[in-house]
Amino acid sequence: MPLPVEVLIIGAGNRGQIYSFFAKDFPERMKVVGVADCRQVARQNLQMKYSVADCNVFDDWRGAAARVKFADAVVIATPDRQHKEPAVAFAEKGYHILLEKPMAVTVDDCKEIVAACMKHNVILSVCHVLRYSPAVVKVKELLSQGVIGEVVHIQHLEPPQGAASRCLNCAVEQSCPYSAKKLYLEGVKNGHKGWPVSTICEGADVDIESVTKALCEGPYGRCVYECDNDVVTHQVVNMEFEGGVTAAFTMVAFTEKLCDRSMTIYGTKGELSSEGQHPVKVFDFLTQTKKEYPLDYSILQQTQLRGHGGADYYLMDSFIQAIAENNPSLIMTGPEETLASHLLVFDAERARRESRIIYCNRTE
Ligand SMILES: NC(=O)c1ccc[n+]([C@@H]2O[C@H](COP(=O)([O-])OP(=O)(O)OC[C@H]3O[C@@H](n4cnc5c(N)ncnc54)[C@H](O)[C@@H]3O)[C@@H](O)[C@H]2O)c1
């Protein structure tokens, strides 16, 4: 396929804009040729940045899907509940797809997306971004080299007194660790205009005025104790796989570091650990020595896609390269492995809600 790969952006919000940066940073590899978003400010912002022709700007993904195919690939970065329909529609039109995670919010919808992509023979990459981070790639490489042998076989928050329903007019905001004023307004006052401050403003401009407006009117300015947000704040999932391998996954909202992941894998010959962008460490039980494997993130100096510890860049790099070479093997988050991991997550959620052990693939 001739470069640059031509891409249509569906959903020009936070993630849609981030993936578009790849075209700014590497114009010889990717070009944004179309955009669809129901918010005028979002689609105009992208249209201006990438000089998109008026005829390729849509106020709904359906308008773009109704047209004869006019790009090589589509980035679907609409809200979770609006992934299935566009993914299936664009697969049917023969577009290669970069799909934000989760693929969809029901098992059947996830399966339908996979079936459509397989049937129409399009490349699908789901944005499990961290699988592309150099740390995770290095961990996989070291595991496959056997450096640690075999992997072993064996809200309820109380609101403070006197809190208001919005942080900007709350009398006890100063003593609250979840004050939106501190998290967002202080950030922009100190010159920080990137994530997460940038995500709450309606328009392209991130300044004190737009952040104040967002906190007065939007969902991010609401008192955390009074919100109807029922997403879990912490969760532990214990899993046992065929062959007796066990895994424990812990998610915590209340952390000093934002968005850093750490992992430890215990093998029969050693122990491997990784944290953020730090070198991957391997401790060898026999020699009682520790070796460090540094990671090369130098490419990030050339790009704005630095989110997820730089993995946003590597995800786009693989997707664009896979399309340019028509080589789906460059995708680490393709249809089948993504479906398997989503099915696991649906089962984990059932286990949490029903307070019981779930045996996957068994009808109970
Ligand atoms: N991979 C990751 O690590 C990661 C991180 C954050 C969010 N996400 C996921 O990415 C997706 C987008 O999240 P976001 O934070 O960018 O949200 P966002 O709200 O900033 O952007 C979504 C955009 O989709 C647009 N939209 C809604 N309906 C549409 C339609 N019918 N046609 C065209 N556009 C439409 C909205 O107007 C909005 O601009 C979500 O599924 C979210 O869960 C993934």
Coordinates of C-alpha atoms and ligand atoms in Angstrom, one line a residue:
M1 CA 0.0 0.0 0.0
P2 CA 1.4 3.4 -0.9
L3 CA 2.4 5.7 2.0
P4 CA 1.1 7.8 3.7
V5 CA -1.7 5.5 5.0
E6 CA -4.9 7.6 4.7
V7 CA -7.0 7.6 7.9
L8 CA -10.5 8.6 8.8
I9 CA -11.0 9.7 12.5
I10 CA -14.4 8.7 14.0
G11 CA -14.7 10.5 17.3
A12 CA -12.4 13.5 17.5
G13 CA -12.4 13.7 21.3
N14 CA -9.4 13.0 23.5
R15 CA -8.2 9.7 22.1
G16 CA -9.2 10.5 18.5
Q17 CA -7.0 13.7 18.7
I18 CA -4.1 11.8 20.3
Y19 CA -4.0 9.2 17.5
S20 CA -4.2 11.9 14.9
F21 CA -0.9 13.4 16.2
F22 CA 0.8 10.5 14.4
A23 CA 0.0 12.3 11.1
K24 CA 1.5 15.6 12.4
D25 CA 4.7 13.9 13.6
F26 CA 5.1 11.4 10.7
P27 CA 3.3 13.0 7.7
E28 CA 5.1 10.6 5.3
R29 CA 3.5 7.7 7.1
M30 CA -0.1 8.8 7.9
K31 CA -2.5 11.4 6.6
V32 CA -5.9 12.3 8.2
V33 CA -8.3 12.6 5.3
G34 CA -11.7 12.6 7.1
V35 CA -13.3 13.2 10.5
A36 CA -16.7 12.5 12.1
D37 CA -17.8 13.9 15.4
C38 CA -21.2 15.1 16.6
R39 CA -19.5 18.0 18.4
Q40 CA -18.8 20.8 16.0
V41 CA -15.9 22.2 17.9
A42 CA -14.2 18.8 18.0
R43 CA -14.5 18.1 14.3
Q44 CA -13.6 21.6 13.2
N45 CA -10.5 21.4 15.4
L46 CA -9.3 18.3 13.6
Q47 CA -10.4 19.6 10.2
M48 CA -8.3 22.7 10.6
K49 CA -5.2 20.9 12.0
Y50 CA -5.1 18.4 9.1
S51 CA -6.7 20.5 6.3
V52 CA -9.5 18.0 5.8
A53 CA -11.7 18.7 2.8
D54 CA -15.2 19.9 3.7
C55 CA -16.8 16.9 1.9
N56 CA -15.0 14.6 4.3
V57 CA -16.2 16.1 7.5
F58 CA -19.3 14.5 9.1
D59 CA -21.5 15.2 12.2
D60 CA -22.0 11.5 12.7
W61 CA -20.0 8.3 11.9
R62 CA -23.0 7.0 9.9
G63 CA -22.5 9.8 7.3
A64 CA -18.9 8.7 6.7
A65 CA -19.9 5.0 6.6
A66 CA -22.5 5.7 4.0
R67 CA -19.9 7.1 1.5
V68 CA -17.9 5.0 -0.9
K69 CA -14.7 4.0 0.9
F70 CA -12.3 7.0 0.7
A71 CA -9.5 6.1 3.2
D72 CA -7.4 3.1 4.0
A73 CA -8.2 2.9 7.6
V74 CA -10.4 4.2 10.3
V75 CA -9.7 5.2 13.9
I76 CA -12.8 4.5 16.1
A77 CA -12.6 6.6 19.3
T78 CA -16.2 7.1 20.1
P79 CA -17.6 6.4 23.6
D80 CA -17.7 2.7 24.7
R81 CA -21.3 2.1 23.8
Q82 CA -20.7 3.4 20.3
H83 CA -18.0 1.0 19.2
K84 CA -19.8 -2.0 17.8
E85 CA -22.0 -0.4 15.2
P86 CA -19.3 1.7 13.5
A87 CA -16.7 -1.1 13.8
V88 CA -19.0 -3.5 11.9
A89 CA -20.1 -0.9 9.4
F90 CA -16.5 0.2 8.5
A91 CA -15.3 -3.5 8.4
E92 CA -18.1 -4.2 5.9
K93 CA -16.8 -1.3 3.8
G94 CA -13.3 -2.8 3.8
Y95 CA -11.5 -0.2 6.1
H96 CA -8.7 -1.4 8.3
I97 CA -9.6 -0.5 11.9
L98 CA -7.9 0.9 15.0
L99 CA -10.6 0.4 17.7
E100 CA -10.5 2.0 21.1
K101 CA -10.9 -0.4 24.0
P102 CA -13.2 -1.8 25.2
M103 CA -14.1 -3.4 21.8
A104 CA -17.8 -3.3 22.9
V105 CA -19.8 -3.6 26.1
T106 CA -21.4 -7.0 25.6
V107 CA -19.9 -10.4 24.7
D108 CA -22.1 -10.7 21.7
D109 CA -21.1 -7.3 20.3
C110 CA -17.4 -8.2 20.8
K111 CA -17.9 -11.4 18.8
E112 CA -19.8 -9.6 16.1
I113 CA -16.9 -7.2 15.6
V114 CA -14.4 -10.0 15.4
A115 CA -16.6 -11.9 12.9
A116 CA -17.1 -8.8 10.7
C117 CA -13.3 -8.1 10.6
M118 CA -12.5 -11.7 9.8
K119 CA -15.2 -12.0 7.2
H120 CA -14.1 -8.8 5.4
N121 CA -10.4 -9.6 5.9
V122 CA -9.5 -6.2 7.4
I123 CA -6.8 -5.6 9.9
L124 CA -8.2 -4.9 13.4
S125 CA -6.0 -3.4 16.2
V126 CA -7.6 -2.8 19.5
C127 CA -6.0 -0.1 21.7
H128 CA -4.7 -2.2 24.5
V129 CA -1.9 0.4 24.3
L130 CA 0.4 -0.9 27.0
R131 CA 1.0 -4.2 25.2
Y132 CA 3.1 -2.0 22.8
S133 CA 5.2 -0.4 25.5
P134 CA 8.8 -1.2 25.3
A135 CA 8.7 -2.5 28.8
V136 CA 6.0 -5.1 28.0
V137 CA 7.7 -6.0 24.7
K138 CA 10.9 -6.6 26.6
V139 CA 9.1 -8.7 29.3
K140 CA 7.6 -10.9 26.6
E141 CA 11.0 -11.3 24.9
L142 CA 12.7 -12.2 28.1
L143 CA 10.0 -14.7 29.0
S144 CA 10.2 -16.4 25.6
Q145 CA 14.0 -16.6 26.2
G146 CA 13.2 -18.5 29.4
V147 CA 15.3 -16.1 31.6
I148 CA 13.1 -16.9 34.6
G149 CA 12.4 -20.5 33.6
E150 CA 8.7 -21.6 33.6
V151 CA 6.0 -19.5 35.1
V152 CA 5.2 -21.4 38.3
H153 CA 2.5 -24.0 38.1
I154 CA 1.1 -23.9 41.2
Q155 CA -17.1 3.1 47.2
H156 CA -17.7 3.2 49.9
L157 CA -16.6 6.9 50.5
E158 CA -18.0 9.0 53.3
P159 CA -18.6 12.6 52.2
P160 CA -16.9 15.3 54.4
Q161 CA -19.2 17.5 56.5
G162 CA -20.4 20.6 54.7
A163 CA -19.4 19.6 51.2
A164 CA -21.2 21.3 48.3
S165 CA -22.3 19.4 45.1
R166 CA -19.6 21.2 43.1
C167 CA -16.0 21.8 44.0
L168 CA -15.8 25.4 42.8
N169 CA -18.3 26.6 45.5
C170 CA -17.4 24.0 48.2
A171 CA -16.5 25.3 51.7
V172 CA -14.4 22.3 52.5
E173 CA -12.7 21.9 49.1
Q174 CA -9.3 22.9 50.6
S175 CA -9.2 19.9 52.9
C176 CA -10.5 17.5 50.2
P177 CA -7.9 15.4 48.3
Y178 CA -10.4 15.0 45.4
S179 CA -10.9 18.7 44.8
A180 CA -11.4 19.2 41.1
K181 CA -10.2 22.8 41.7
K182 CA -6.8 21.4 42.8
L183 CA -6.7 18.7 40.2
Y184 CA -7.6 20.8 37.2
L185 CA -7.7 24.5 37.9
E186 CA -4.4 24.6 39.8
G187 CA -2.9 22.6 37.0
V188 CA -3.8 25.0 34.3
K189 CA -2.8 28.0 36.5
N190 CA 0.6 26.4 36.8
G191 CA 0.9 26.2 33.0
H192 CA -0.1 22.5 32.7
K193 CA -2.4 22.2 29.7
G194 CA -1.9 18.5 28.8
W195 CA -3.7 15.4 30.1
P196 CA -5.8 15.3 32.2
V197 CA -6.7 19.0 32.1
S198 CA -7.1 19.0 28.3
T199 CA -9.8 16.3 28.4
I200 CA -12.4 18.3 30.3
C201 CA -12.6 21.4 28.1
E202 CA -15.1 21.6 25.3
G203 CA -13.0 23.6 22.7
A204 CA -9.5 23.5 21.5
D205 CA -8.3 26.2 24.0
V206 CA -7.2 25.0 27.4
D207 CA -7.0 28.0 29.7
I208 CA -8.2 29.2 33.1
E209 CA -11.5 30.3 31.6
S210 CA -12.4 27.1 29.8
V211 CA -11.3 24.9 32.8
T212 CA -13.4 27.1 35.1
K213 CA -16.4 26.8 32.8
A214 CA -15.9 23.0 32.6
L215 CA -15.8 22.7 36.4
C216 CA -18.9 24.9 36.8
E217 CA -21.0 23.1 34.2
G218 CA -19.5 19.8 33.3
P219 CA -19.2 16.4 35.0
Y220 CA -15.6 16.8 36.3
G221 CA -16.6 19.7 38.6
R222 CA -19.1 17.6 40.6
C223 CA -18.4 16.5 44.2
V224 CA -16.8 13.0 44.1
Y225 CA -18.9 12.0 47.1
E226 CA -22.2 12.9 45.4
C227 CA -21.5 11.5 42.0
D228 CA -23.4 8.7 40.4
N229 CA -20.2 7.2 39.0
D230 CA -20.3 3.6 39.9
V231 CA -17.0 2.5 38.4
V232 CA -15.0 0.5 40.9
T233 CA -12.2 2.4 42.6
H234 CA -10.2 -0.7 43.4
Q235 CA -10.4 -4.3 42.3
V236 CA -8.4 -7.5 42.7
V237 CA -9.0 -10.3 40.2
N238 CA -7.5 -13.7 40.9
M239 CA -7.3 -16.0 38.0
E240 CA -6.3 -19.6 37.5
F241 CA -5.5 -20.8 34.1
E242 CA -5.3 -24.3 32.5
G243 CA -2.2 -26.0 33.8
G244 CA -2.4 -24.3 37.2
V245 CA -0.7 -21.0 36.4
T246 CA -2.2 -18.3 38.7
A247 CA -2.3 -14.5 38.1
A248 CA -3.4 -11.7 40.4
F249 CA -4.4 -8.4 38.9
T250 CA -4.8 -5.3 41.1
M251 CA -6.3 -2.0 40.0
V252 CA -6.3 1.0 42.3
A253 CA -7.6 4.5 41.7
F254 CA -5.8 6.0 44.7
T255 CA -2.2 6.2 43.8
E256 CA 0.6 8.7 43.8
K257 CA 1.7 7.8 40.3
L258 CA -0.8 8.3 37.5
C259 CA -1.2 5.6 34.9
D260 CA 2.0 3.7 35.8
R261 CA 1.7 -0.1 35.7
S262 CA 4.0 -2.5 37.5
M263 CA 4.3 -6.3 37.2
T264 CA 6.2 -9.1 38.7
I265 CA 6.3 -12.6 37.1
Y266 CA 7.7 -15.5 39.2
G267 CA 9.3 -18.4 37.3
T268 CA 11.1 -21.5 38.3
K269 CA 14.5 -20.1 37.7
G270 CA 14.0 -16.4 38.5
E271 CA 11.9 -13.4 39.0
L272 CA 11.1 -10.7 36.5
S273 CA 9.8 -7.2 37.3
S274 CA 8.9 -4.1 35.4
E275 CA 7.7 -0.7 36.5
G276 CA 6.8 2.1 34.1
Q277 CA 9.7 3.1 31.9
H278 CA 12.3 1.8 34.3
P279 CA 14.6 -1.0 33.1
V280 CA 13.2 -4.5 33.3
K281 CA 14.9 -6.4 36.1
V282 CA 15.6 -10.2 36.3
F283 CA 16.7 -11.9 39.4
D284 CA 18.4 -15.3 38.9
F285 CA 17.8 -17.8 41.7
L286 CA 20.9 -19.9 40.8
T287 CA 23.5 -17.2 40.6
Q288 CA 21.6 -14.9 43.0
T289 CA 22.4 -12.0 40.7
K290 CA 20.1 -9.2 39.3
K291 CA 20.4 -8.0 35.7
E292 CA 18.8 -4.9 34.3
Y293 CA 17.5 -4.5 30.7
P294 CA 17.3 -0.8 29.8
L295 CA 14.6 0.3 27.4
D296 CA 15.1 2.7 24.5
Y297 CA 12.5 5.4 24.4
S298 CA 14.5 7.9 22.3
I299 CA 11.9 7.9 19.5
L300 CA 9.5 9.7 21.8
Q301 CA 11.5 12.9 21.4
Q302 CA 10.1 13.0 17.8
T303 CA 6.4 12.7 18.7
Q304 CA 3.6 14.1 20.8
L305 CA 2.2 10.6 21.4
R306 CA 3.8 10.0 24.8
G307 CA 0.7 8.8 26.7
H308 CA 0.8 5.5 28.5
G309 CA 4.5 5.8 29.0
G310 CA 5.1 6.2 25.3
A311 CA 3.0 3.1 24.3
D312 CA 0.5 5.3 22.4
Y313 CA 3.2 5.9 19.9
Y314 CA 4.2 2.3 19.5
L315 CA 0.5 1.3 19.1
M316 CA 0.1 3.7 16.2
D317 CA 3.5 2.7 14.7
S318 CA 2.5 -0.9 14.6
F319 CA -1.0 -0.2 13.1
I320 CA 0.3 2.1 10.4
Q321 CA 3.2 -0.3 9.5
A322 CA 0.8 -3.3 9.5
I323 CA -1.4 -1.5 7.0
A324 CA 1.4 -0.2 4.9
E325 CA 2.9 -3.7 4.6
N326 CA -0.4 -5.5 4.7
N327 CA 1.1 -7.5 7.6
P328 CA -1.4 -8.2 10.5
S329 CA 1.3 -10.0 12.4
L330 CA 2.6 -6.6 13.5
I331 CA -0.6 -6.1 15.6
M332 CA -0.3 -7.4 19.1
T333 CA -3.9 -6.7 19.9
G334 CA -5.8 -8.3 17.0
P335 CA -9.3 -9.8 16.9
E336 CA -8.9 -13.2 18.5
E337 CA -6.5 -12.4 21.4
T338 CA -8.5 -9.3 22.2
L339 CA -11.8 -11.2 22.2
A340 CA -10.2 -13.8 24.6
S341 CA -9.1 -11.0 27.0
H342 CA -12.5 -9.3 26.8
L343 CA -14.3 -12.5 27.6
L344 CA -12.1 -12.9 30.7
V345 CA -13.0 -9.3 31.8
F346 CA -16.7 -10.0 31.4
D347 CA -16.3 -13.1 33.6
A348 CA -14.3 -11.1 36.1
E349 CA -17.1 -8.6 36.3
R350 CA -19.6 -11.3 36.8
A351 CA -17.5 -12.8 39.6
R352 CA -17.3 -9.3 41.3
R353 CA -21.0 -8.6 41.0
E354 CA -22.2 -12.0 42.0
S355 CA -19.4 -12.5 44.7
R356 CA -18.4 -15.9 43.4
I357 CA -15.9 -18.0 41.4
I358 CA -16.7 -18.1 37.7
Y359 CA -15.5 -21.0 35.7
C360 CA -14.9 -19.6 32.2
N361 CA -16.4 -21.4 29.2
R362 CA -18.8 -23.3 31.4
T363 CA -22.5 -22.8 31.2
E364 CA -23.8 -22.4 34.7
Ligands
LIG1 N1 -6.7 3.0 25.2 C1 -6.8 3.7 26.3 O1 -6.0 3.7 27.1 C2 -8.0 4.7 26.5 C3 -7.9 5.8 27.3 C4 -9.0 6.6 27.4 C5 -10.2 6.3 26.8 N2 -10.3 5.2 26.0 C6 -11.5 4.9 25.3 O2 -11.5 5.6 24.1 C7 -12.8 6.0 23.7 C8 -12.9 7.5 23.5 O3 -12.6 8.1 24.8 P1 -12.3 9.7 24.9 O4 -11.7 9.9 26.2 O5 -11.5 10.1 23.7 O6 -13.7 10.3 24.8 P2 -14.2 11.7 24.3 O7 -15.6 11.9 24.9 O8 -13.2 12.7 24.5 O9 -14.4 11.5 22.7 C9 -15.4 10.7 22.1 C10 -15.9 11.5 20.9 O10 -16.8 10.8 20.2 C11 -17.8 11.7 19.7 N3 -19.0 11.0 19.2 C12 -20.0 10.5 20.0 N4 -21.0 10.0 19.2 C13 -20.5 10.1 18.0 C14 -21.1 9.7 16.7 N5 -22.3 9.1 16.6 N6 -20.4 10.0 15.6 C15 -19.2 10.6 15.6 N7 -18.6 11.0 16.8 C16 -19.3 10.7 18.0 C17 -18.0 12.7 20.8 O11 -18.6 13.9 20.4 C18 -16.6 12.8 21.3 O12 -15.9 13.9 20.8 C19 -13.7 5.4 24.8 O13 -14.2 4.1 24.3 C20 -12.8 5.2 26.0 O14 -13.2 4.1 26.8 C21 -9.2 4.4 25.8

